[in-house]
Amino acid sequence: MAKKITAAERRHMAYLRQKGLVVGHAYETKLLKARREEVRRVLLLCQDYADPERWPSVIDEQLTESGYIFDWYKGLYINAGLPRAQSITRDLSRSKAADPSGMWEQMIALYARERAGENIVSVTGSLKEELVKLLRARLLETDEVFGVEKLTQQIFKDYGKVATWMVRRIAQTETMIGMAEAGAMAADTLDVGFTKQWCCAHIRTRDSHLEMEKVPPIDKNEMFFVGPERAMMRWPHDTASGAPASEIINCACDVIRRPK
């Protein structure tokens, strides 16, 4: 039978989540600004071609986020993750957290770079697809003949209507992943045995995760088996064993670690 999660534990998890999401919101703003500048740059390049049918190839070839996405991931993961690592250390060892400029920061930065490298193709690909979709819609849904300058202005305006939710989904998901990984890194550096229990935020929580909260605590080296696909996860937001995006995106769950 699952151990009852106390009100104090839930408050602590909520506090840590909100603290991290404050950081995530700041980085959401950073990514939104960087993306707007990149989209504007590429749309200006499109104006060199009078035929809008050429524009999808320009978008595909010229739009890139490699100039800022790696630094964005690093900054987000470190600033959201270090406080979580400190908290985990205090919770498990009852001692002061280690120097945040030391080992954890290096480990988090390395993981952030790996994560950015894994995601940049799909993340940027989604942005390219959205811009082409907006272009096609603008050309099909009106009889008006646009000049190239006005057309790019319209597409940029259309992009502005969807830009925030696209970036918010990335920022919120990556904030939670960064905090989860940092907490796990800290826990693994301690010579302490502990158990893990899935803890839901009860904020539009998916049914598969509500079921996980009913699972008894497991050992630190054991896996959770989540959802109808029985996806293996070491903790909420764990991507290492191929858990589907449906179990990760917009998830607000956490894991409670209790020393043995």
Tab-separated table of C-alpha atoms in Angstrom, residues 16-17 19-24 27 72-90 97-98 100 103-109 111-112 174-187 257:
chain	number	residue	atom	x	y	z
A	16	LEU	CA	9.901	23.800	-5.000
A	17	ARG	CA	7.840	23.546	-8.174
A	19	LYS	CA	10.267	28.330	-7.296
A	20	GLY	CA	11.507	26.520	-10.377
A	21	LEU	CA	8.675	27.755	-12.571
A	22	VAL	CA	9.548	31.351	-11.696
A	23	VAL	CA	12.931	30.665	-13.287
A	24	GLY	CA	11.199	28.910	-16.167
A	27	TYR	CA	13.645	31.785	-19.590
A	72	TRP	CA	19.293	28.787	-23.186
A	73	TYR	CA	19.173	25.180	-22.005
A	74	LYS	CA	22.295	25.612	-19.897
A	75	GLY	CA	21.034	28.746	-18.182
A	76	LEU	CA	17.583	27.297	-17.526
A	77	TYR	CA	18.828	23.980	-16.181
A	78	ILE	CA	21.448	25.518	-13.901
A	79	ASN	CA	19.237	28.264	-12.478
A	80	ALA	CA	16.229	25.998	-11.975
A	81	GLY	CA	18.250	22.921	-11.066
A	82	LEU	CA	20.766	24.097	-8.481
A	83	PRO	CA	18.153	25.072	-5.874
A	84	ARG	CA	16.552	21.650	-6.342
A	85	ALA	CA	19.919	19.930	-5.844
A	86	GLN	CA	20.456	21.899	-2.655
A	87	SER	CA	17.011	21.021	-1.371
A	88	ILE	CA	17.486	17.308	-2.053
A	89	THR	CA	20.774	17.360	-0.150
A	90	ARG	CA	19.160	19.000	2.858
A	97	ALA	CA	24.182	21.834	0.497
A	98	ALA	CA	27.469	21.748	-1.352
A	100	PRO	CA	26.597	25.387	-6.132
A	103	MET	CA	30.391	19.649	-9.187
A	104	TRP	CA	26.630	19.970	-9.604
A	105	GLU	CA	26.851	22.965	-11.907
A	106	GLN	CA	29.295	21.153	-14.170
A	107	MET	CA	27.098	18.054	-14.228
A	108	ILE	CA	23.943	20.045	-14.933
A	109	ALA	CA	25.665	22.045	-17.689
A	111	TYR	CA	23.375	17.313	-19.217
A	112	ALA	CA	21.842	20.546	-20.553
A	174	GLU	CA	12.232	21.710	-19.808
A	175	THR	CA	12.101	23.478	-16.435
A	176	MET	CA	10.570	20.405	-14.829
A	177	ILE	CA	13.046	18.093	-16.577
A	178	GLY	CA	15.976	20.259	-15.468
A	179	MET	CA	14.821	20.261	-11.848
A	180	ALA	CA	14.207	16.520	-11.877
A	181	GLU	CA	17.644	15.731	-13.294
A	182	ALA	CA	19.423	18.095	-10.912
A	183	GLY	CA	17.632	16.582	-7.933
A	184	ALA	CA	18.566	13.093	-9.050
A	185	MET	CA	22.206	14.083	-9.563
A	186	ALA	CA	22.365	15.444	-6.021
A	187	ALA	CA	20.673	12.382	-4.541
A	257	ARG	CA	12.688	10.902	-1.639
